[in-house]
Structure formats: structure tokens, C-alpha cells
């Protein structure tokens, strides 16, 4: 059953339809909010609020309005709720500063597993330190595998702006993680 039909049924009081929508999209909304805000508790609240808002006012999502899917609609709603919380908390949403990052391949060796865990933590931390709009673009593109057009729909920006934010985010990550990857490369050379 399509998202649109499930939403129509849920709005008419069909609890099963709402549960199906929730189960279909909750992980996406939670992951996006968690990676954006770096807080499990806040991500859970935002996920809850997104779906509560959707069921209270299902007409806000208009499938026939352009290319919007329920997936992009929910991410845009989560984004708006996250930014609202940040503004209330007094966090600056400065547009596009500079930072960086990337990840490593998995292996079965204990040393490699330890290094992979360190790389994962370094990447997570570096992503968390990106300016909010760059972090948003990176998360949606790399982790949620959204297209540039979908990200533009979620963020309310044009595709060129999304590309620019994504480029800046990657550049910041590359710079931020460069010293770490140089030391890993040196360790690898010593082992050979």
C-alpha cells in the first residue's frame, strides 16, 4: 500500500495504517535527527513530534504537489523541529563554516577492528562538529542516500546550494581527519 493511501486511512482513524507508516519511516526520521543533533533523547522526541504532527494534520503533506514524497516531507519536518529546538536553545545555525572526514574498511584482525572503531568515532565526532547545514546535507546524502533533488526539497534550498554544502562538508572532514589518516597510514607501513 502506498504512503499516500496509508496516510489517508490513518487520518480517517485507521490505527493499523498509522502503525504501518510509523514503522516504514521512523528509522529514517530518527537516524536523521540523531545524526543532526547528536542526542538520542532529542532525536526520539523529534521523531515522535514528526509523526504526531503528521497524524494531526495529514493535509499538510500533499503528494500531488511536485516531487515531494512522504520520506522527504518527514525529513523536512524533522529538520524544522530540530532547527526550532536549536534556536530555542540559543545555538547558532551559522551558514556554511569549514571542517572534515571519511571512513575505513573492515577487517577481522583485532588491531584493525580497534583502528576501525577509532576511525568510526573520529568520523562521528567530525560530522558532529560540522556546521549544521553542511552536516544536514552530508547526513542525507551519505547516510540516508537521498538524491541532491530530495535534499533540496528537505532543506528548502536549491540543488546548487546543496552541492556547495556537501562539498564544504567533505572538505572540512578531509582536513579534520587528515592527521588521523596519516598516522594510520604510517602504522600500516610499519606493519608491512
Short mmCIF file of C-alpha atoms in Angstrom, two decimals:
data_model
loop_
_atom_site.label_atom_id
_atom_site.label_comp_id
_atom_site.label_asym_id
_atom_site.label_seq_id
_atom_site.Cartn_x
_atom_site.Cartn_y
_atom_site.Cartn_z
CA UNK A 1 0.00 0.00 0.00
CA UNK A 2 1.32 3.46 -0.85
CA UNK A 3 2.28 6.05 1.75
CA UNK A 4 -0.48 8.31 0.46
CA UNK A 5 -3.18 5.65 0.94
CA UNK A 6 -1.84 4.72 4.38
CA UNK A 7 -1.86 8.38 5.39
CA UNK A 8 -5.41 8.82 4.09
CA UNK A 9 -6.54 5.76 6.09
CA UNK A 10 -4.61 6.87 9.20
CA UNK A 11 -6.18 10.33 9.02
CA UNK A 12 -9.60 8.61 8.95
CA UNK A 13 -8.73 6.86 12.21
CA UNK A 14 -7.21 3.60 10.97
CA UNK A 15 -4.65 2.83 13.66
CA UNK A 16 -3.14 -0.04 11.66
CA UNK A 17 -2.38 2.33 8.78
CA UNK A 18 -0.67 4.78 11.13
CA UNK A 19 1.44 1.99 12.66
CA UNK A 20 2.44 0.85 9.16
CA UNK A 21 3.52 4.41 8.24
CA UNK A 22 5.35 4.81 11.51
CA UNK A 23 7.21 1.52 11.11
CA UNK A 24 8.03 2.32 7.49
CA UNK A 25 9.59 5.73 8.19
CA UNK A 26 10.51 6.07 11.88
CA UNK A 27 14.09 4.78 11.50
CA UNK A 28 14.83 7.29 8.75
CA UNK A 29 13.49 10.20 10.82
CA UNK A 30 15.27 9.05 13.99
CA UNK A 31 18.64 8.48 12.26
CA UNK A 32 18.48 11.86 10.56
CA UNK A 33 17.56 13.70 13.77
CA UNK A 34 20.15 11.78 15.81
CA UNK A 35 22.99 12.41 13.39
CA UNK A 36 21.99 16.04 13.03
CA UNK A 37 21.69 16.78 16.76
CA UNK A 38 23.92 14.08 18.31
CA UNK A 39 21.32 13.35 21.01
CA UNK A 40 19.28 10.16 21.26
CA UNK A 41 16.72 11.72 23.59
CA UNK A 42 16.15 14.73 21.34
CA UNK A 43 16.03 12.53 18.23
CA UNK A 44 13.34 10.39 19.88
CA UNK A 45 11.30 13.49 20.74
CA UNK A 46 11.62 14.86 17.22
CA UNK A 47 10.61 11.51 15.72
CA UNK A 48 7.57 11.41 17.99
CA UNK A 49 6.65 15.03 17.19
CA UNK A 50 7.02 14.46 13.43
CA UNK A 51 4.55 11.61 13.40
CA UNK A 52 2.21 13.30 15.85
CA UNK A 53 2.13 16.36 13.59
CA UNK A 54 1.58 14.17 10.52
CA UNK A 55 -1.41 12.41 12.04
CA UNK A 56 -2.91 15.62 13.45
CA UNK A 57 -2.64 17.48 10.14
CA UNK A 58 -2.27 14.93 7.33
CA UNK A 59 -3.35 17.51 4.72
CA UNK A 60 -0.01 19.30 5.18
CA UNK A 61 1.58 16.56 3.10
CA UNK A 62 0.44 16.99 -0.48
CA UNK A 63 1.72 14.18 -2.68
CA UNK A 64 0.41 15.84 -5.82
CA UNK A 65 2.48 18.97 -5.06
CA UNK A 66 5.57 18.47 -7.17
CA UNK A 67 8.06 15.72 -6.41
CA UNK A 68 7.58 15.56 -2.64
CA UNK A 69 7.47 12.09 -1.15
CA UNK A 70 6.42 11.32 2.40
CA UNK A 71 10.07 10.47 3.07
CA UNK A 72 11.28 13.96 2.10
CA UNK A 73 8.30 15.56 3.84
CA UNK A 74 9.15 13.80 7.12
CA UNK A 75 12.84 14.73 6.86
CA UNK A 76 11.87 18.35 6.23
CA UNK A 77 9.56 18.24 9.26
CA UNK A 78 12.34 16.70 11.39
CA UNK A 79 14.73 19.38 10.14
CA UNK A 80 12.32 22.15 11.05
CA UNK A 81 11.73 20.71 14.52
CA UNK A 82 15.49 20.28 15.06
CA UNK A 83 16.27 23.84 13.99
CA UNK A 84 13.45 25.15 16.17
CA UNK A 85 14.92 23.33 19.20
CA UNK A 86 18.39 24.66 18.41
CA UNK A 87 17.11 28.22 18.09
CA UNK A 88 15.26 27.88 21.42
CA UNK A 89 18.48 26.58 22.99
CA UNK A 90 20.37 29.56 21.55
CA UNK A 91 22.55 27.52 19.21
CA UNK A 92 23.77 29.49 16.21
CA UNK A 93 22.92 27.92 12.83
CA UNK A 94 25.72 29.72 11.02
CA UNK A 95 25.58 29.13 7.30
CA UNK A 96 28.44 27.02 5.98
CA UNK A 97 31.65 27.19 8.04
CA UNK A 98 34.57 24.74 7.28
CA UNK A 99 35.72 21.25 8.82
CA UNK A 100 36.10 17.43 7.60
CA UNK A 101 36.06 13.46 7.49
CA UNK A 102 35.94 9.87 5.87
CA UNK A 103 35.79 6.14 6.91
CA UNK A 104 37.95 2.96 6.73
CA UNK A 105 37.41 -0.64 5.54
CA UNK A 106 36.55 -3.51 7.89
CA UNK A 107 38.82 -6.45 8.72
CA UNK A 108 38.88 -9.37 11.18
CA UNK A 109 42.24 -8.58 12.85
CA UNK A 110 41.96 -7.25 16.42
CA UNK A 111 44.24 -4.27 15.67
CA UNK A 112 42.26 -3.47 12.51
CA UNK A 113 38.97 -3.72 14.45
CA UNK A 114 40.33 -1.35 17.08
CA UNK A 115 41.51 1.09 14.40
CA UNK A 116 38.13 0.83 12.66
CA UNK A 117 36.36 1.67 15.92
CA UNK A 118 38.67 4.66 16.40
CA UNK A 119 38.05 5.81 12.83
CA UNK A 120 34.28 5.45 13.31
CA UNK A 121 34.39 7.54 16.46
CA UNK A 122 36.62 10.15 14.80
CA UNK A 123 34.23 10.35 11.84
CA UNK A 124 31.19 10.59 14.13
CA UNK A 125 32.82 13.36 16.10
CA UNK A 126 33.96 15.22 12.97
CA UNK A 127 30.48 15.01 11.45
CA UNK A 128 29.05 16.32 14.73
CA UNK A 129 31.37 19.34 14.55
CA UNK A 130 30.30 20.35 11.04
CA UNK A 131 28.17 23.47 10.71
CA UNK A 132 24.54 22.41 10.90
CA UNK A 133 23.57 22.98 7.25
CA UNK A 134 26.66 21.13 5.99
CA UNK A 135 26.02 18.30 8.47
CA UNK A 136 22.43 18.06 7.25
CA UNK A 137 23.46 17.77 3.58
CA UNK A 138 26.14 15.19 4.36
CA UNK A 139 23.86 13.04 6.52
CA UNK A 140 21.05 12.99 3.98
CA UNK A 141 23.39 12.26 1.07
CA UNK A 142 25.87 9.81 2.59
CA UNK A 143 23.86 8.08 5.32
CA UNK A 144 20.28 8.29 4.05
CA UNK A 145 21.27 8.04 0.36
CA UNK A 146 18.94 10.82 -0.76
CA UNK A 147 19.45 12.45 -4.13
CA UNK A 148 20.52 16.08 -4.39
CA UNK A 149 16.99 16.98 -5.51
CA UNK A 150 15.47 15.24 -2.47
CA UNK A 151 17.88 17.04 -0.15
CA UNK A 152 16.97 20.33 -1.80
CA UNK A 153 13.30 19.53 -1.13
CA UNK A 154 14.02 18.71 2.53
CA UNK A 155 16.19 21.75 3.18
CA UNK A 156 14.26 24.26 1.10
CA UNK A 157 17.43 25.16 -0.82
CA UNK A 158 18.27 24.80 -4.48
CA UNK A 159 20.38 21.91 -5.78
CA UNK A 160 23.42 24.15 -6.30
CA UNK A 161 23.36 25.21 -2.66
CA UNK A 162 23.07 21.57 -1.57
CA UNK A 163 26.07 20.66 -3.75
CA UNK A 164 28.05 23.52 -2.23
CA UNK A 165 27.18 22.48 1.34
CA UNK A 166 28.05 18.88 0.58
CA UNK A 167 31.38 19.89 -0.98
CA UNK A 168 32.26 22.09 2.02
CA UNK A 169 31.29 19.34 4.45
CA UNK A 170 33.50 16.81 2.67
CA UNK A 171 36.38 19.25 2.50
CA UNK A 172 36.10 20.02 6.23
CA UNK A 173 36.03 16.30 7.00
CA UNK A 174 39.05 15.65 4.82
CA UNK A 175 41.02 18.36 6.62
CA UNK A 176 39.82 17.37 10.09
CA UNK A 177 40.65 13.70 9.62
CA UNK A 178 43.85 14.11 7.59
CA UNK A 179 46.21 13.88 10.60
CA UNK A 180 44.46 10.75 11.79
CA UNK A 181 44.65 9.03 8.42
CA UNK A 182 48.33 9.97 8.05
CA UNK A 183 49.10 8.24 11.36
CA UNK A 184 47.07 5.17 10.31
CA UNK A 185 48.96 5.04 7.00
CA UNK A 186 52.27 5.24 8.87
CA UNK A 187 51.16 2.39 11.15
CA UNK A 188 50.22 0.30 8.11
CA UNK A 189 53.68 0.89 6.53
CA UNK A 190 55.40 -0.25 9.74
CA UNK A 191 53.37 -3.46 9.78
CA UNK A 192 54.32 -4.36 6.19
#
